[in-house]
Short mmCIF file of C-alpha atoms and ligand atoms in Angstrom, two decimals:
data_model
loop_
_atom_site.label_atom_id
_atom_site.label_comp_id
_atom_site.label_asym_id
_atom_site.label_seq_id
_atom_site.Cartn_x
_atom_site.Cartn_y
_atom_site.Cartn_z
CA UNK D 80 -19.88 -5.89 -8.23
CA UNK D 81 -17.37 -2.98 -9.34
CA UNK D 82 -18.81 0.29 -7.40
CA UNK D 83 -17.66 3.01 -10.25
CA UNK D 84 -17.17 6.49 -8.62
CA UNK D 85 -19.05 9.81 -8.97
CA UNK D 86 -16.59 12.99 -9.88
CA UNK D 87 -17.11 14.04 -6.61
CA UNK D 88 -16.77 11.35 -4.71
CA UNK D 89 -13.34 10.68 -6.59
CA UNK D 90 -12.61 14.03 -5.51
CA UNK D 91 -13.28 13.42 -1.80
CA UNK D 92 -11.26 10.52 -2.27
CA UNK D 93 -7.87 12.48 -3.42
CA UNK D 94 -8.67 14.24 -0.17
CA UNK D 95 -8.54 11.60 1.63
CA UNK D 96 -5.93 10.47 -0.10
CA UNK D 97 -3.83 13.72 0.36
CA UNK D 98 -4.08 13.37 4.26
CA UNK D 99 -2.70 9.59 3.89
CA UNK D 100 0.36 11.12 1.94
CA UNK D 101 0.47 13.91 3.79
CA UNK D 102 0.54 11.08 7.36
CA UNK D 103 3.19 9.00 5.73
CA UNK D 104 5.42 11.62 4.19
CA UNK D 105 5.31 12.38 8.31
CA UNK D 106 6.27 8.90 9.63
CA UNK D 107 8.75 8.98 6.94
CA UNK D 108 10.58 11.60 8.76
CA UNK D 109 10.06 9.82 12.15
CA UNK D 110 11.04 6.49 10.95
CA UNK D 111 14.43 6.72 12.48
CA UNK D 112 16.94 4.55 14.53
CA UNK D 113 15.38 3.89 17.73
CA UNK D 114 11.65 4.88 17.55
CA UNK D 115 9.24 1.96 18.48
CA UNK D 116 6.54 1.28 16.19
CA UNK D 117 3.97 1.62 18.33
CA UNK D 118 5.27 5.30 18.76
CA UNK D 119 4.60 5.69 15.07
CA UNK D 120 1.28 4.31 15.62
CA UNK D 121 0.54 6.78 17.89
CA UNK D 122 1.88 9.82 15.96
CA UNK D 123 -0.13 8.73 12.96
CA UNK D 124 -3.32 8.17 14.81
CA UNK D 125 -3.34 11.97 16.48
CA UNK D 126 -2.14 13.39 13.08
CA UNK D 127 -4.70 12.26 10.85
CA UNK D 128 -7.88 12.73 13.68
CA UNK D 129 -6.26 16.44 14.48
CA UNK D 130 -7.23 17.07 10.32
CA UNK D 131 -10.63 14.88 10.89
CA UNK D 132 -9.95 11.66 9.06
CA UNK D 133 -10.72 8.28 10.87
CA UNK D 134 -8.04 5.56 10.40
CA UNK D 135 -9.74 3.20 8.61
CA UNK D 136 -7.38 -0.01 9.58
CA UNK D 137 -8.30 0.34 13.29
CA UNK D 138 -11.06 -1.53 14.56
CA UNK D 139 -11.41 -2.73 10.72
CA UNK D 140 -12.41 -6.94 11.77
CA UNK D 141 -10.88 -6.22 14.94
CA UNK D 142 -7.43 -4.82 13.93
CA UNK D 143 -5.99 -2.93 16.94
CA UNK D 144 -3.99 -0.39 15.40
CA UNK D 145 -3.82 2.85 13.14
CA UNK D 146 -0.64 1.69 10.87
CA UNK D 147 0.27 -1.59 9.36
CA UNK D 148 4.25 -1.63 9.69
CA UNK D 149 5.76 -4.98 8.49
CA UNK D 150 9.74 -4.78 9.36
CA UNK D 151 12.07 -6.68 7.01
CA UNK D 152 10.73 -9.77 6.11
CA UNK D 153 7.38 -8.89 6.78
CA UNK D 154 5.21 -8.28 3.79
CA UNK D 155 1.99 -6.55 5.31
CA UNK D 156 -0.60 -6.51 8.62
CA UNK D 157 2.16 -6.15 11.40
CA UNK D 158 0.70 -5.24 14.24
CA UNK D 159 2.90 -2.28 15.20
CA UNK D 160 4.92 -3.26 19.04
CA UNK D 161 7.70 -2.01 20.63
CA UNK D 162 10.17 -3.34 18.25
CA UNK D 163 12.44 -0.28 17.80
CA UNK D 164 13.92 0.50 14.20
CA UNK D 165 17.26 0.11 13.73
CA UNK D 166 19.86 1.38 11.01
CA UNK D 167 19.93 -1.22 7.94
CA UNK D 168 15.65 -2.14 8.32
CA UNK D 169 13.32 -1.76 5.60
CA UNK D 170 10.11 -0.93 7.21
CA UNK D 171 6.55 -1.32 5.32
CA UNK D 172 4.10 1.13 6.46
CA UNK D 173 0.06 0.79 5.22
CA UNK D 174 -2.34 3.53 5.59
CA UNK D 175 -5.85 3.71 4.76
CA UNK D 176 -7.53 6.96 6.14
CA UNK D 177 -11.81 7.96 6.16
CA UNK D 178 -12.65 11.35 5.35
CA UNK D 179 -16.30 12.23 4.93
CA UNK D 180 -17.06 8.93 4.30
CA UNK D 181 -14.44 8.25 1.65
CA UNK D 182 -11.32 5.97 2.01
CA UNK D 183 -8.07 6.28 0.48
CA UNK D 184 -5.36 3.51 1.06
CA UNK D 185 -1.48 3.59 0.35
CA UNK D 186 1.45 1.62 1.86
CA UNK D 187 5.38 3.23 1.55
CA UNK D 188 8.15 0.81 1.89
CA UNK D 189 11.18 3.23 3.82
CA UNK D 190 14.75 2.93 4.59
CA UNK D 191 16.02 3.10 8.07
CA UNK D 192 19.59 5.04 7.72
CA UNK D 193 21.49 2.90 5.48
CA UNK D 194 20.27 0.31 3.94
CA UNK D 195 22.34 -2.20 1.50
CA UNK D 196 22.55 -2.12 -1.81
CA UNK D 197 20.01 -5.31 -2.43
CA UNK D 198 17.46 -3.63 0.01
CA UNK D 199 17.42 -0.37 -1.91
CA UNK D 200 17.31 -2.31 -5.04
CA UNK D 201 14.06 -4.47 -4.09
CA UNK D 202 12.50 -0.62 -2.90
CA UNK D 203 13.13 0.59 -5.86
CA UNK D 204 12.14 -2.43 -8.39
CA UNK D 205 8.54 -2.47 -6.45
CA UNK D 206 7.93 1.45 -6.69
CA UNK D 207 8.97 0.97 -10.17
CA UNK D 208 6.32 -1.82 -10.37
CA UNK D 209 3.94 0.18 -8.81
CA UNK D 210 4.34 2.98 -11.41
CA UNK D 211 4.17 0.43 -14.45
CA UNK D 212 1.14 -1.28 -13.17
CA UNK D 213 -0.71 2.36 -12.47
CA UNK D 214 0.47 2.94 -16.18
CA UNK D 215 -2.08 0.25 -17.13
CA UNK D 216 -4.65 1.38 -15.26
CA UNK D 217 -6.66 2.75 -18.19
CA UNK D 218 -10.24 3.07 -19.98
CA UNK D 219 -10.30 -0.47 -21.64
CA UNK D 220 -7.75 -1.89 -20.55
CA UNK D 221 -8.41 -5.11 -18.02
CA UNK D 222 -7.37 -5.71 -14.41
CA UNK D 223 -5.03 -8.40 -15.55
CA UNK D 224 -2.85 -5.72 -17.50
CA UNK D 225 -1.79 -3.92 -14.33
CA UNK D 226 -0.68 -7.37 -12.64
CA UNK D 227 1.06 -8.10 -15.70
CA UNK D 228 3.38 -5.13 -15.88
CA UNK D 229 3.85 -5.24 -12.44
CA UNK D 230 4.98 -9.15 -12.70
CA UNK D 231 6.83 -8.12 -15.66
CA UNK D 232 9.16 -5.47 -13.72
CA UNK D 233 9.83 -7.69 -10.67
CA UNK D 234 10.62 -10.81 -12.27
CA UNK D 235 13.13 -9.41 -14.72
CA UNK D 236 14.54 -7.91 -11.53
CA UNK D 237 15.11 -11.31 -10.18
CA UNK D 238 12.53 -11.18 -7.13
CA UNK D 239 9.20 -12.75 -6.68
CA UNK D 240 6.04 -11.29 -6.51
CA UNK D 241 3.71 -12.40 -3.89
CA UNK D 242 0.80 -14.35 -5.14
CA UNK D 243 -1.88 -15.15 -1.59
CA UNK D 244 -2.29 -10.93 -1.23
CA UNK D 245 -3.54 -8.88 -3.58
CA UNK D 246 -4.84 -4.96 -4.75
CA UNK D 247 -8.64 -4.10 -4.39
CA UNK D 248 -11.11 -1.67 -4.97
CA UNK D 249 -11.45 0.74 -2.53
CA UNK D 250 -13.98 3.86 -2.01
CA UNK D 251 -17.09 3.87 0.94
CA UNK D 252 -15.54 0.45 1.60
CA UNK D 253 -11.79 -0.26 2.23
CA UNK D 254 -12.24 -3.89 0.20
CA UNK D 255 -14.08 -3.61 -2.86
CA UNK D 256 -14.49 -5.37 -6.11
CA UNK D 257 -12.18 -6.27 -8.03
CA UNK D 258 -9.73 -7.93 -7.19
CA UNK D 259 -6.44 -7.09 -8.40
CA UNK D 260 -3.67 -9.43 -8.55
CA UNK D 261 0.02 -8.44 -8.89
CA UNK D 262 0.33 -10.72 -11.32
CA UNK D 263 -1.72 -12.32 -14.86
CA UNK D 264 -1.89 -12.06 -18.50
CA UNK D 265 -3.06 -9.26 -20.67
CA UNK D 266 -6.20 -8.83 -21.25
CA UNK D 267 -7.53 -11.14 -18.77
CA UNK D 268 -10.09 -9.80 -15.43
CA UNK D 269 -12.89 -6.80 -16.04
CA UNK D 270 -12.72 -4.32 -17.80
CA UNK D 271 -11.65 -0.74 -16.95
CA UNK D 272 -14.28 2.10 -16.59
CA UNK D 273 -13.99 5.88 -15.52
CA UNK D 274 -14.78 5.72 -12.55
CA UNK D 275 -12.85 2.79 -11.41
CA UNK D 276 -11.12 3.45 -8.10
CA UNK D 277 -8.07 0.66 -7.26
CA UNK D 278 -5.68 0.12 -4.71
CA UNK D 279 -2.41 -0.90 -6.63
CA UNK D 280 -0.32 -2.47 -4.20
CA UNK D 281 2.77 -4.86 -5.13
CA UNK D 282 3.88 -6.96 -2.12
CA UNK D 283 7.56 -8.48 -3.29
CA UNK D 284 9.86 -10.79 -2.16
CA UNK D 285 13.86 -10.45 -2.24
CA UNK D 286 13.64 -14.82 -2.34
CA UNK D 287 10.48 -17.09 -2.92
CA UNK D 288 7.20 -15.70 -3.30
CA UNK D 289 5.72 -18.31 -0.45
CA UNK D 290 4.48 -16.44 2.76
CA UNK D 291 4.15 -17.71 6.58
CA UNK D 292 1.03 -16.15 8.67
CA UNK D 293 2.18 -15.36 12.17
CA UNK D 294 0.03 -16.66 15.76
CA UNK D 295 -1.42 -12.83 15.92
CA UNK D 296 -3.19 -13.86 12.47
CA UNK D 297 -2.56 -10.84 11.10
CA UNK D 298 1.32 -10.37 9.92
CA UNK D 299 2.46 -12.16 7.09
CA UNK D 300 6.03 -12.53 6.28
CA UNK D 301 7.96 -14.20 3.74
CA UNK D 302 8.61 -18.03 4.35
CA UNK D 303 12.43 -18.13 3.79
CA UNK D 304 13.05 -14.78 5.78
CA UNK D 305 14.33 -12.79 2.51
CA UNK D 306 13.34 -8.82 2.76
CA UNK D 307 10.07 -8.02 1.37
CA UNK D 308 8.59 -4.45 0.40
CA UNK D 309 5.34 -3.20 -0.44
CA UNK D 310 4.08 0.14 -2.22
CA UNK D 311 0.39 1.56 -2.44
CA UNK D 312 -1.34 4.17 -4.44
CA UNK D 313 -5.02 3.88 -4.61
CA UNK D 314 -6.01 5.21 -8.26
CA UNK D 315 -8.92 6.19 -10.15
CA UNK D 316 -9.37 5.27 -13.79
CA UNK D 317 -10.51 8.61 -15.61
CA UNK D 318 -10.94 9.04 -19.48
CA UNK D 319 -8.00 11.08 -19.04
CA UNK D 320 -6.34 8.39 -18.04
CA UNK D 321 -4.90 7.21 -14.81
CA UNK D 322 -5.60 9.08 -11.46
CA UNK D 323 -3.05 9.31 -8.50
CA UNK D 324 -4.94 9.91 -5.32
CA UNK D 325 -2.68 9.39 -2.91
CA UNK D 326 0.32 11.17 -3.99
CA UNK D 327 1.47 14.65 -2.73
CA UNK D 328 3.85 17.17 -5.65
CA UNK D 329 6.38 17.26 -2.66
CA UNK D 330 8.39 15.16 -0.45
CA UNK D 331 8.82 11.28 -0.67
CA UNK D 332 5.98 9.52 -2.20
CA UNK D 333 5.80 8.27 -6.01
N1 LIG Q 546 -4.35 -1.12 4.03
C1 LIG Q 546 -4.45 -2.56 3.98
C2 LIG Q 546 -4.67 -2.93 2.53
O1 LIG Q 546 -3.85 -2.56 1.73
C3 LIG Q 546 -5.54 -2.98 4.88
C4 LIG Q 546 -5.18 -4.09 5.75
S1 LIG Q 546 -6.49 -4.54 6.75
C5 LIG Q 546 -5.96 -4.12 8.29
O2 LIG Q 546 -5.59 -3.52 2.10
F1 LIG Q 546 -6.97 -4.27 9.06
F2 LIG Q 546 -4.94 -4.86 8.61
F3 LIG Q 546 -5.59 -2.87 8.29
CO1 LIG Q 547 -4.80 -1.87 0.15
#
């Protein structure tokens, strides 16, 4: 069952989903050589319950930690340890945040220092995806049409889109109904109704699309080691059109 969203509950939703911006936009800056990830863990979890939000990933069926940050060849859930960055890693970090009851959920894909050319290029085809499949994310329009264009902008690319994970709906519960694939043909899934609130997330692969779970039975990484990356708005479908509620005017997000 699709849970469509009152005005103001889409409202305290962007709220949330300003504070999840606002938290990554901060990691972003943090994310440098040498800091562990479970320092970033740390920073994020006092940041966002200093402004009253709840992390909505910890304790979620028993996962321990505030972030998600999936290194390299990770695609999502890593568990964040005391690996410490270092200059040339792409570094996944997912986000979902509760405020007043609401939940917003996003996932940034940074650079650490330099990165090469064919890691920059696989962050930038997925944010690209991201936007195209948010394009689609409109009154009458079906779940299937975001997947599509999303497919459609990382296959051209060359990479591989990752098939076992996939977008949800998100609102009083981090995992709603639908379903939304990264992938599909137009026209296919529900249809789209204001009130509609998705997380759009692309999870891609630099090689195959195949994925390995690791013994903590949360992270998931790509099977042949290529770099993966992963970007995250959760959305709301308005007769205006699409909704952005996890995006700030300023600093690094989409
Ligand atoms: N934010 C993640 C998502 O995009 C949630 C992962 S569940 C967790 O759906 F428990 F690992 F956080
Ligand atoms: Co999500």
């Amino acid at each position: 069952m699709i849970i469509r969203k009152s005005q103001a509950e889409i409202e305290g939703m962007a709220r949330a989903g300003e504070l999840v911006s606002d938290t990554l936009a901060m990691i972003g800056e943090e994310l440098r050589p040498g800091i562990s990830m479970l320092e970033l863990d740390r920073l994020a979890e006092s940041y966002i319950r200093e402004r009253g939000g709840v992390p909505t990933s910890k304790g979620y069926r028993g996962y321990p930690a505030t972030l998600c940050i999936s290194p390299n060849a990770m695609i999502v859930h890593g568990i964040p340890t005391d690996y410490r960055a270092a200059e040339g890693d792409v570094v996944s970090v997912d986000l979902g945040i509760t405020l007043d009851g609401l939940i917003a959920d996003s996932a940034y894909t940074f650079g650490v220092g330099e990165i090469s050319p064919e890691a920059q290029q696989l962050l930038d085809v997925c944010q690209e995806a991201l936007v195209a499949g948010i394009e689609q994310a409109r009154v009458g329009n079906h779940v299937a049409d975001i997947g599509h264009a999303i497919q459609q902008v990382v296959e051209s690319a060359g990479f591989s889109v990752v098939r076992s994970l996939v977008g949800h709906g998100v609102g009083r519960a981090y995992h709603e109904d639908p379903q939304v694939p990264n992938f599909g043909e137009p026209g296919n899934g529900p249809e789209l109704l204001p009130g509609m609130t998705l997380a759009i997330e692309p999870m891609i692969n630099a090689g195959a699309p195949e994925v390995v779970m690791h013994a903590d039975e949360w992270s998931i990484s790509s099977a042949d080691g290529s770099l993966s990356a992963h970007f995250e708005h959760t959305g709301a479908v308005t007769a205006e059109g699409p909704r952005v509620l996890t995006a700030v005017a300023s600093g690094v997000r989409t």
